[in-house]
């Protein structure tokens, strides 16, 4: 007898008809609820990007890229078990339905023979992943739930529902085997094993078990959109349409036409977001990964990115409160735009877009006050976020022979100093070190001097979009006066703005963070890397370099390490001399400066930099290398708060400066 099985075994015709009615009714109830959500998404602005839908779907849904790269030790494998178990059950059901209804279009039912045996063995075992993952999720939720994962009774009941669906599926299979045993039933490994312990099953009992299983499947179809399980469906649409072509470091510009049409700047009400942003809110599975990694939340601020998503999702699209009222202005201003939440979110929600869009509206409405508002006024009047006049922009050069663009006109490297690099005493040390290193390596470079003006990064992220645009256009105009091949800057914020945002204003440049050029010069033998003592030095990865621009390798190479860290989530060089902190590379922990936070007041005990400083000290190293003037300022203040020990805070360029000034046999540089 050819291996196969009979579908709808022992079911009379009227029960088959009832099955079809119920399955379509439950699917229709589920689809109707999704449709209602779709109508809410449609109230947002149409998207103006072309998402690579198939690529996004394959990468973020099928390959589960975000979940696989998660730091959560139990959450990620558990989710992968459930997801791939679910996918296998979906595939098994789809194949079975195709085989069953194929004769209607003249194709013989292929659910038989060798295909049948392979199908049974494969999906019978894969289904175990689903059940095991669900039981794991239930135990985790009840016994050792991470603090950032909220839970309510509906979550528990949904897991129980899915476990019941999975287990009753196996019971049904076992009952079929016990009722109508066949010589090839061993292919259904799990069902066959269960059937061995079952008493003989009558036809009536089998039909009862069949309906019991199906009843739970119908409930599942009907209730999916009402609970957080809706992410199974909505995350697929959300991921497929996500703006993955837009780097995290590039915010969307606002145009004057848009302002004239809408009569407002930025987002005031939820419906002012794009349709995709509104859809992405519904995909949130409330996993809390974003909250766990948020540096502001980690030091007790009111900002909780998961709550931001929940609050915006809960706003009625008509006549609801403004987003700022629903979320709270305090939370919105607390964000450092570090993108740790965006990196962690498995369903690709862009929290930074959600927050900065509202900041734009608050700034336009005059809701920003205090030191950050002063900074914006200074930046507008002087071209420096520090408020120093352009005439002071060349003070850092005193005693050095720094070539100026206005004298050379044409050169290989434009060394962009940045507001901090020209003003802050610590950052000036970095700027001078870079200039000295470029000179000694024979690089043809020049600086803009008093022609330099703020990139506008801080203005854009605080929410003053039009000040940013003005500053960007002014700098693009200045660059147009000279011929150069590359921009090199020691500031990751300036680097990000040039690399990712100036293209919006016609400024396309090859931009390097100084660590990249210095690493290349070390590799070419034109500079000597510092000789680090094992574990004496640690490196703090800046968010705008390591996470937002995926560059963790170059700073380490500049310091003489050989590891490939750009994509790493564990240290890749077992012989590395740098002491790596708990958060490093893409998973770095923010110092608290980004998003204009450096210019905002905050209670000392709520400085994200304090937490980071402690973490860096926990490595045992007493030299902390940085690659960002903002990080340097924040960590300098925090180190004074958290330790009385002597700790050296230094830019990697200064370490190279020392090793290249010192004679070759000067020994190890550690502090
Ligand atoms: S960008 Fe950083 S600070 Fe802002 S909400 Fe996300 S994790 Fe928190
Ligand atoms: S926003 Fe993303 S990371 Fe945060 S809870 Fe929702 S799904 Fe999880």
XYZ file of C-alpha atoms and ligand atoms in Angstrom:
687
model
C 0.000 0.000 0.000
C 1.358 3.414 -0.979
C 2.098 5.616 2.046
C -0.458 8.431 2.428
C -3.242 9.507 4.729
C -6.872 10.441 4.358
C -7.798 14.034 5.113
C -11.037 14.662 6.998
C -10.941 11.054 8.185
C -14.412 9.875 9.384
C -15.897 13.376 8.969
C -19.344 13.394 7.350
C -19.925 15.897 4.542
C -21.869 18.360 6.695
C -18.972 18.568 9.158
C -16.549 19.231 6.315
C -18.809 22.087 5.209
C -18.952 23.380 8.776
C -15.153 23.270 8.902
C -14.888 25.463 5.788
C -17.416 27.926 7.162
C -15.572 28.222 10.458
C -12.088 28.442 8.996
C -13.098 31.218 6.596
C -15.084 33.006 9.300
C -12.153 32.993 11.740
C -9.725 34.143 9.046
C -12.185 36.880 8.053
C -12.441 38.081 11.673
C -8.641 38.260 11.876
C -8.336 39.984 8.495
C -11.075 42.496 9.408
C -9.160 43.564 12.485
C -5.964 43.980 10.459
C -7.998 46.016 7.960
C -9.155 48.323 10.763
C -5.514 48.864 11.739
C -4.634 49.435 8.074
C -7.193 52.245 7.933
C -5.443 53.845 10.906
C -2.056 53.594 9.160
C -3.570 55.215 6.063
C -4.202 58.351 8.081
C -0.435 58.973 8.103
C 1.644 60.566 5.336
C 2.382 58.434 2.265
C 5.905 57.036 2.304
C 8.356 58.627 -0.071
C 10.900 55.830 -0.233
C 11.173 52.672 -2.313
C 11.822 49.811 0.091
C 13.736 46.742 -1.131
C 10.778 44.606 -0.079
C 12.015 41.135 -0.986
C 15.494 41.727 0.418
C 14.065 43.164 3.626
C 11.661 40.258 3.973
C 14.381 37.661 3.450
C 16.846 39.436 5.751
C 14.712 40.591 8.641
C 11.784 38.171 8.583
C 13.032 34.869 7.204
C 16.657 35.146 8.347
C 15.645 36.925 11.606
C 18.812 39.026 11.437
C 17.943 41.342 14.290
C 16.926 38.558 16.656
C 20.053 36.562 15.861
C 22.291 39.507 16.727
C 20.485 40.185 20.012
C 22.461 40.218 23.244
C 19.688 38.365 25.027
C 20.908 34.916 25.917
C 17.572 33.192 26.378
C 15.194 35.479 24.474
C 16.864 35.123 21.102
C 17.106 31.292 20.869
C 13.607 30.983 22.300
C 12.188 33.338 19.704
C 14.054 31.560 16.906
C 12.630 28.193 17.994
C 9.091 29.573 17.995
C 9.552 31.440 14.726
C 11.082 28.613 12.716
C 8.682 26.108 14.305
C 5.786 28.350 13.290
C 7.150 28.766 9.768
C 7.505 25.004 9.391
C 3.906 24.436 10.532
C 2.701 27.131 8.156
C 4.649 25.518 5.322
C 3.339 22.040 6.214
C -0.276 23.262 6.254
C 0.154 25.135 2.973
C 1.696 22.110 1.231
C -1.057 19.873 2.556
C -3.759 22.273 1.354
C -2.169 22.463 -2.116
C -1.916 18.665 -2.348
C -5.504 18.195 -1.137
C -7.037 20.668 -3.594
C -4.716 20.004 -6.542
C -7.153 17.461 -8.097
C -9.659 20.316 -8.544
C -7.405 21.677 -11.295
C -6.511 18.282 -12.710
C -3.256 17.702 -10.795
C -3.116 14.430 -8.846
C -2.818 14.639 -5.050
C 0.933 14.344 -4.486
C 0.705 13.797 -0.731
C 1.742 10.161 -1.008
C 4.677 7.785 -1.473
C 8.213 8.943 -0.677
C 7.134 12.602 -0.615
C 4.600 11.743 2.090
C 7.207 9.922 4.221
C 9.701 12.806 3.969
C 6.943 15.343 4.692
C 5.779 13.482 7.785
C 9.253 12.899 9.228
C 10.434 16.484 8.595
C 7.449 18.471 9.825
C 6.711 16.112 12.689
C 10.141 16.882 14.142
C 10.151 20.591 13.229
C 6.844 21.042 15.035
C 8.661 20.100 18.221
C 10.708 23.312 17.904
C 7.479 25.269 18.055
C 6.139 23.509 21.136
C 9.483 23.526 22.927
C 10.015 27.239 22.186
C 6.537 28.080 23.458
C 7.005 26.169 26.695
C 10.347 27.933 27.142
C 8.626 31.292 26.559
C 5.904 30.484 29.089
C 8.379 29.391 31.765
C 10.518 32.483 31.091
C 7.537 34.777 31.342
C 6.360 33.227 34.601
C 9.688 32.452 36.282
C 12.541 34.647 35.050
C 11.149 37.444 32.919
C 13.664 40.230 32.105
C 12.633 43.483 33.792
C 12.135 45.292 30.476
C 9.588 42.698 29.261
C 6.161 43.658 30.492
C 3.637 40.903 30.898
C -0.075 40.666 31.415
C -2.514 37.817 31.604
C -3.353 38.000 27.888
C 0.301 37.273 27.024
C 0.245 34.183 29.197
C -3.073 33.027 27.745
C -1.833 33.534 24.196
C 1.177 31.339 24.904
C -1.097 28.734 26.471
C -3.349 28.915 23.397
C -0.411 28.279 21.069
C 0.882 25.430 23.213
C -2.595 23.886 23.128
C -2.662 24.226 19.317
C 0.768 22.564 19.030
C 0.156 19.766 21.534
C -3.344 18.939 20.313
C -1.885 18.713 16.796
C 0.371 15.898 17.981
C -2.459 14.286 19.981
C -4.611 14.372 16.849
C -1.889 12.659 14.842
C -1.416 10.019 17.529
C -5.184 9.462 17.639
C -5.267 8.970 13.852
C -2.489 6.380 14.074
C -4.191 4.615 16.977
C -7.504 4.643 15.095
C -6.223 3.593 11.679
C -2.713 2.110 12.051
C -0.576 1.785 8.918
C 2.809 0.079 8.376
C 4.497 3.418 7.457
C 3.278 5.400 10.506
C 6.784 5.313 12.004
C 7.674 8.238 9.706
C 5.579 10.460 11.992
C 8.077 10.016 14.795
C 6.375 12.029 17.518
C 2.788 11.060 16.690
C 3.738 7.394 16.384
C 5.542 7.404 19.749
C 2.513 8.964 21.407
C 0.180 6.489 19.701
C 2.081 3.604 21.329
C 0.773 4.658 24.738
C -2.790 5.401 23.591
C -5.604 2.856 23.875
C -7.451 2.082 20.618
C -9.316 5.236 19.486
C -12.860 4.912 18.116
C -14.015 6.825 15.025
C -16.206 9.084 17.150
C -13.381 9.853 19.591
C -11.070 10.691 16.694
C -13.581 13.143 15.240
C -14.038 14.765 18.666
C -10.263 15.218 19.019
C -10.120 16.635 15.469
C -12.736 19.300 16.318
C -11.084 20.088 19.624
C -7.801 20.831 17.831
C -9.509 22.834 15.085
C -11.497 24.905 17.572
C -8.235 26.281 19.001
C -6.876 26.942 15.517
C -10.014 28.991 14.736
C -9.613 30.951 17.973
C -5.983 31.624 17.068
C -6.877 33.025 13.618
C -9.586 35.244 15.074
C -7.663 36.730 17.973
C -4.152 37.248 16.528
C -4.615 40.963 15.745
C -5.943 41.773 19.194
C -2.825 40.836 21.118
C 0.891 41.268 20.800
C 0.971 38.178 18.585
C -0.171 40.525 15.825
C 3.509 41.145 15.204
C 3.562 37.777 13.424
C 1.627 39.440 10.605
C 2.361 43.165 10.925
C 6.115 42.780 11.395
C 6.237 41.094 7.973
C 4.666 44.165 6.315
C 6.672 46.527 8.504
C 10.017 44.878 7.729
C 9.283 44.608 4.013
C 8.515 48.332 3.761
C 11.148 49.605 6.193
C 13.428 52.415 4.990
C 16.492 50.184 5.257
C 18.176 52.110 2.453
C 18.356 55.162 4.725
C 21.250 54.909 7.194
C 20.385 55.382 10.858
C 22.576 58.468 10.803
C 20.456 60.221 8.188
C 17.327 62.051 9.275
C 14.700 62.940 6.723
C 14.709 66.631 5.728
C 11.659 68.893 5.950
C 10.977 71.127 2.966
C 9.465 74.605 2.996
C 6.749 73.345 0.615
C 5.776 70.776 3.219
C 5.581 73.455 5.905
C 3.453 75.672 3.660
C 1.096 72.779 2.902
C 0.672 71.523 6.460
C 1.095 74.817 8.311
C 3.421 73.183 10.828
C 6.955 71.919 11.307
C 7.525 68.327 12.394
C 5.067 66.025 14.103
C 2.435 67.324 16.479
C -0.186 64.551 16.224
C 0.275 60.839 15.553
C -1.258 61.187 12.084
C 1.634 63.493 11.108
C 3.966 60.483 10.980
C 4.395 58.473 7.797
C 2.126 55.483 7.214
C 5.089 53.177 7.670
C 5.963 54.686 11.035
C 2.362 54.191 12.184
C 2.372 50.597 10.940
C 5.694 49.894 12.642
C 4.162 50.873 15.999
C 1.629 48.086 15.621
C 4.437 45.608 14.942
C 5.960 46.220 18.381
C 6.042 42.941 20.297
C 6.754 44.720 23.599
C 9.935 42.712 24.055
C 11.677 45.587 25.839
C 14.987 45.146 24.006
C 14.988 48.876 23.215
C 14.453 49.794 26.846
C 17.189 47.475 28.067
C 19.811 49.211 25.926
C 18.618 52.802 26.359
C 21.331 54.808 28.165
C 18.826 57.400 29.359
C 16.506 54.776 30.832
C 19.522 53.004 32.313
C 20.264 55.969 34.584
C 16.690 56.465 35.723
C 15.408 59.075 33.276
C 11.752 59.020 32.306
C 12.584 58.064 28.717
C 11.589 54.494 27.958
C 11.667 53.805 24.205
C 9.230 50.918 24.468
C 6.817 53.171 26.314
C 7.284 55.878 23.670
C 6.124 53.351 21.066
C 3.187 52.247 23.224
C 2.174 55.824 24.011
C 2.173 56.913 20.377
C 0.352 53.760 19.316
C -2.363 54.453 21.855
C -3.118 57.986 20.601
C -6.491 58.173 18.829
C -5.814 59.359 15.281
C -8.707 61.832 15.431
C -8.922 64.351 18.267
C -6.249 62.648 20.343
C -3.652 64.420 22.461
C -0.449 65.588 20.796
C 2.471 63.189 20.788
C 4.360 65.441 23.193
C 1.422 65.303 25.619
C 1.115 61.530 25.327
C 4.829 60.790 25.661
C 5.925 63.773 27.828
C 8.342 66.474 26.750
C 10.808 65.417 29.424
C 11.103 61.971 27.852
C 11.466 63.398 24.344
C 14.314 65.714 25.357
C 16.117 62.923 27.224
C 17.046 61.036 24.050
C 20.723 61.067 23.003
C 19.859 59.745 19.501
C 22.393 56.982 20.155
C 20.286 54.547 18.071
C 20.853 51.695 20.520
C 17.081 51.143 20.535
C 16.917 51.136 16.742
C 19.757 48.642 16.587
C 18.073 46.371 19.130
C 14.543 46.457 17.756
C 13.714 43.190 15.966
C 10.831 44.780 14.041
C 12.900 47.725 12.739
C 11.081 50.530 14.560
C 12.904 53.860 14.167
C 12.574 55.407 17.603
C 14.940 58.266 16.755
C 12.711 59.367 13.851
C 9.693 59.220 16.146
C 11.412 61.404 18.739
C 13.253 63.935 16.546
C 10.126 64.559 14.457
C 8.321 65.719 17.606
C 11.325 67.741 18.782
C 11.138 69.646 15.492
C 7.600 70.643 16.302
C 8.474 71.567 19.884
C 11.382 73.753 18.745
C 9.155 75.470 16.179
C 6.535 76.068 18.894
C 9.142 77.649 21.159
C 9.018 74.793 23.670
C 12.804 74.461 23.962
C 14.333 76.598 26.672
C 17.438 76.670 28.839
C 20.990 75.922 27.793
C 20.078 74.021 24.620
C 18.037 76.975 23.349
C 21.004 79.255 24.080
C 23.262 76.870 22.156
C 20.967 77.049 19.099
C 20.986 80.847 19.185
C 24.779 80.885 19.496
C 25.201 78.377 16.674
C 22.964 80.511 14.461
C 24.814 83.745 15.207
C 28.436 82.560 15.399
C 28.531 79.315 13.408
C 29.788 77.474 16.490
C 27.762 75.399 18.933
C 30.147 76.736 21.591
C 29.317 80.310 20.632
C 32.906 81.265 19.843
C 33.423 83.722 16.972
C 34.860 82.557 13.655
C 37.961 84.642 14.322
C 38.872 82.237 17.172
C 38.700 79.178 14.931
C 42.424 79.260 14.250
C 43.578 79.655 17.856
C 44.240 75.927 18.231
C 46.934 76.148 15.536
C 49.265 78.350 17.623
C 52.822 77.005 17.459
C 52.013 74.621 14.603
C 52.543 75.148 10.925
C 49.054 74.160 9.758
C 48.335 74.673 6.049
C 45.153 76.633 5.287
C 42.787 75.919 2.435
C 42.607 79.569 1.421
C 46.376 79.459 0.766
C 46.585 76.078 -0.973
C 43.283 75.891 -2.944
C 43.983 72.261 -3.922
C 45.047 69.434 -1.599
C 44.425 65.769 -0.867
C 42.848 65.890 2.614
C 40.588 68.537 4.102
C 41.097 68.255 7.864
C 37.751 69.231 9.376
C 38.262 70.336 12.967
C 34.700 70.810 14.248
C 33.373 73.243 16.884
C 34.666 71.172 19.814
C 38.019 70.526 18.156
C 38.582 74.264 17.770
C 37.267 75.279 21.206
C 37.345 72.657 23.943
C 40.792 72.358 25.590
C 40.759 68.545 25.580
C 39.511 68.315 22.013
C 42.135 70.845 20.904
C 44.816 68.371 22.037
C 43.283 65.847 19.611
C 43.179 68.348 16.763
C 46.804 69.306 17.272
C 47.825 65.634 17.468
C 46.052 64.844 14.195
C 47.629 67.839 12.432
C 51.061 66.804 13.682
C 50.574 63.174 12.608
C 49.381 64.133 9.130
C 52.387 66.408 8.767
C 54.878 63.768 9.880
C 53.257 61.143 7.625
C 53.634 63.502 4.657
C 49.905 63.922 3.970
C 48.943 66.805 1.698
C 46.265 68.415 3.873
C 44.734 71.762 4.767
C 42.203 73.195 7.241
C 39.465 75.722 6.602
C 40.422 77.779 9.657
C 37.984 80.634 10.193
C 35.975 79.523 7.148
C 34.813 76.482 9.099
C 31.321 76.633 10.552
C 29.267 74.132 12.571
C 28.075 71.122 10.512
C 24.612 71.516 12.021
C 24.516 68.018 13.560
C 23.477 69.322 16.969
C 20.848 71.669 15.553
C 19.309 68.860 13.487
C 19.122 66.413 16.344
C 17.800 68.912 18.837
C 15.073 69.649 16.309
C 16.038 72.921 14.598
C 15.903 71.470 11.094
C 16.069 74.748 9.212
C 19.121 75.955 11.124
C 20.780 72.658 10.187
C 19.853 73.110 6.527
C 21.244 76.630 6.532
C 24.518 75.438 8.069
C 24.788 72.494 5.686
C 24.252 74.703 2.638
C 26.833 77.198 3.872
C 29.459 74.473 4.352
C 28.712 72.841 0.998
C 29.271 76.277 -0.548
C 32.611 76.635 1.268
C 33.756 73.170 0.176
C 32.923 74.112 -3.403
C 35.669 76.731 -3.349
C 38.433 74.150 -2.990
C 39.697 70.987 -4.635
C 40.255 68.059 -2.327
C 39.769 64.302 -2.400
C 38.797 63.431 1.146
C 37.473 64.996 4.317
C 39.068 63.694 7.515
C 37.644 64.618 10.906
C 38.228 63.558 14.517
C 34.530 64.143 15.312
C 32.146 61.202 14.649
C 29.176 63.578 14.666
C 30.695 65.738 11.921
C 31.749 62.534 10.138
C 28.209 61.170 10.221
C 26.677 64.412 9.024
C 29.045 64.727 6.060
C 28.859 61.047 5.146
C 25.123 60.555 5.521
C 23.352 63.889 5.412
C 25.163 66.422 3.239
C 24.185 64.416 0.162
C 20.678 65.811 0.749
C 22.144 69.240 -0.129
C 24.332 68.273 -3.041
C 27.443 67.578 -0.961
C 28.769 64.092 -1.789
C 32.208 63.530 -0.280
C 34.594 60.784 0.638
C 34.692 61.180 4.416
C 36.972 59.433 6.889
C 37.041 59.468 10.634
C 40.592 60.263 11.730
C 40.968 56.734 13.133
C 40.547 55.307 9.640
C 43.263 57.431 8.073
C 45.594 56.866 11.028
C 44.976 53.097 10.888
C 45.838 53.084 7.183
C 49.010 55.070 7.839
C 49.983 52.572 10.533
C 49.320 49.693 8.117
C 51.491 51.388 5.475
C 54.311 51.827 7.991
C 54.126 55.627 7.809
C 53.131 55.869 11.470
C 54.039 53.690 14.438
C 51.186 52.297 16.547
C 51.465 52.623 20.316
C 52.906 49.593 22.060
C 50.164 48.847 24.579
C 50.711 46.928 27.775
C 48.218 44.064 28.031
C 44.970 45.303 29.618
C 46.285 48.769 30.501
C 44.180 50.630 27.918
C 40.505 50.426 27.051
C 38.700 52.063 24.144
C 35.289 53.712 24.299
C 33.447 53.274 20.989
C 31.477 56.422 20.060
C 27.843 55.665 19.072
C 28.063 57.806 15.935
C 31.070 55.843 14.735
C 30.671 52.277 15.973
C 26.923 51.731 15.949
C 25.549 54.282 13.537
C 28.345 53.969 10.986
C 29.533 50.456 11.796
C 33.186 51.437 12.306
C 34.797 49.771 15.289
C 37.736 48.231 13.510
C 39.682 51.356 12.488
C 40.227 52.803 16.007
C 41.569 49.455 17.159
C 43.812 49.089 14.120
C 45.148 52.598 14.753
C 46.046 51.449 18.266
C 47.892 48.434 16.899
C 45.194 45.781 17.326
C 44.489 43.446 14.434
C 40.935 42.312 15.083
C 38.039 42.734 12.691
C 35.459 44.333 14.960
C 33.010 46.036 12.634
C 30.439 43.267 12.876
C 31.620 41.548 16.028
C 29.544 41.093 19.149
C 32.366 39.325 21.005
C 36.049 40.367 20.966
C 37.570 38.829 17.855
C 41.244 38.972 18.773
C 42.092 36.602 21.635
C 45.572 38.150 21.831
C 44.218 41.710 21.851
C 45.928 44.050 24.296
C 43.003 46.437 24.668
C 40.777 45.690 27.639
C 37.266 45.551 26.148
C 34.396 46.836 28.315
C 31.068 45.036 28.645
C 29.628 47.144 25.817
C 31.896 47.615 22.828
C 31.753 47.905 19.053
C 28.235 48.241 17.669
C 26.812 47.455 21.114
C 28.645 50.341 22.738
C 27.095 52.284 25.607
C 26.381 55.967 25.016
C 28.282 58.646 26.955
C 25.143 60.819 26.956
C 26.296 63.636 24.654
C 24.422 63.037 21.388
C 21.152 64.560 20.275
C 22.175 67.887 21.783
C 22.192 66.387 25.279
C 25.682 67.744 25.889
C 24.156 71.195 25.907
C 21.286 70.319 28.246
C 21.325 70.360 32.016
C 20.770 67.123 33.911
C 21.116 65.960 37.517
C 24.607 64.580 38.159
C 23.265 61.192 39.219
C 21.401 60.879 35.910
C 24.402 61.284 33.636
C 24.682 58.317 31.245
C 28.422 59.060 31.183
C 28.749 58.028 34.848
C 27.500 54.555 34.055
C 29.809 54.318 31.077
C 32.784 55.613 33.058
C 32.237 52.926 35.712
C 32.001 50.282 33.033
C 35.267 51.423 31.456
C 36.981 51.424 34.844
C 35.661 47.913 35.507
C 37.970 46.667 32.749
C 40.884 47.365 35.090
C 42.470 49.716 32.547
C 43.497 53.145 33.798
C 43.972 54.700 30.373
C 40.738 55.334 28.496
C 41.155 56.021 24.799
C 38.392 57.861 22.939
C 37.722 58.825 19.347
C 35.183 61.610 19.817
C 35.449 65.087 21.379
C 31.893 64.859 22.750
C 32.589 61.515 24.449
C 35.787 62.974 25.860
C 33.974 65.913 27.444
C 31.239 63.741 28.936
C 33.584 61.028 30.222
C 35.935 63.621 31.668
C 33.091 65.043 33.762
C 31.852 61.587 34.738
C 35.243 60.189 35.718
C 35.573 63.057 38.192
C 32.259 61.939 39.684
C 32.828 58.219 39.905
C 36.468 57.813 40.936
C 39.217 59.517 42.848
C 41.845 57.374 41.164
C 44.142 58.874 38.599
C 42.726 57.911 35.220
C 44.076 59.096 31.902
C 41.512 60.091 29.261
C 43.085 60.536 25.865
C 42.188 60.529 22.192
C 43.724 57.711 20.154
C 45.458 60.354 18.017
C 47.354 61.591 21.065
C 48.514 58.039 21.779
C 49.824 57.811 18.237
C 51.388 61.235 18.570
C 53.322 60.016 21.615
C 54.455 56.790 19.983
C 55.627 58.658 16.909
C 57.448 61.324 18.872
C 59.149 58.762 21.086
C 62.251 56.916 19.874
C 61.479 53.419 18.553
C 62.813 51.739 21.694
C 60.931 54.032 24.082
C 59.007 51.119 25.540
C 55.320 50.521 26.128
C 52.894 53.425 26.256
C 50.280 52.854 28.852
C 49.447 55.970 30.733
S 18.252 56.701 20.733
Fe 19.366 56.064 22.590
S 18.706 57.505 24.171
Fe 17.237 57.699 22.474
S 15.564 56.318 23.037
Fe 16.984 55.173 21.738
S 18.346 54.121 23.163
Fe 17.307 55.753 24.321
S 10.018 48.874 20.003
Fe 11.079 47.082 19.185
S 12.640 46.577 20.752
Fe 11.158 47.989 21.697
S 9.669 46.665 22.698
Fe 8.850 47.103 20.657
S 9.599 45.407 19.366
Fe 10.808 45.366 21.256
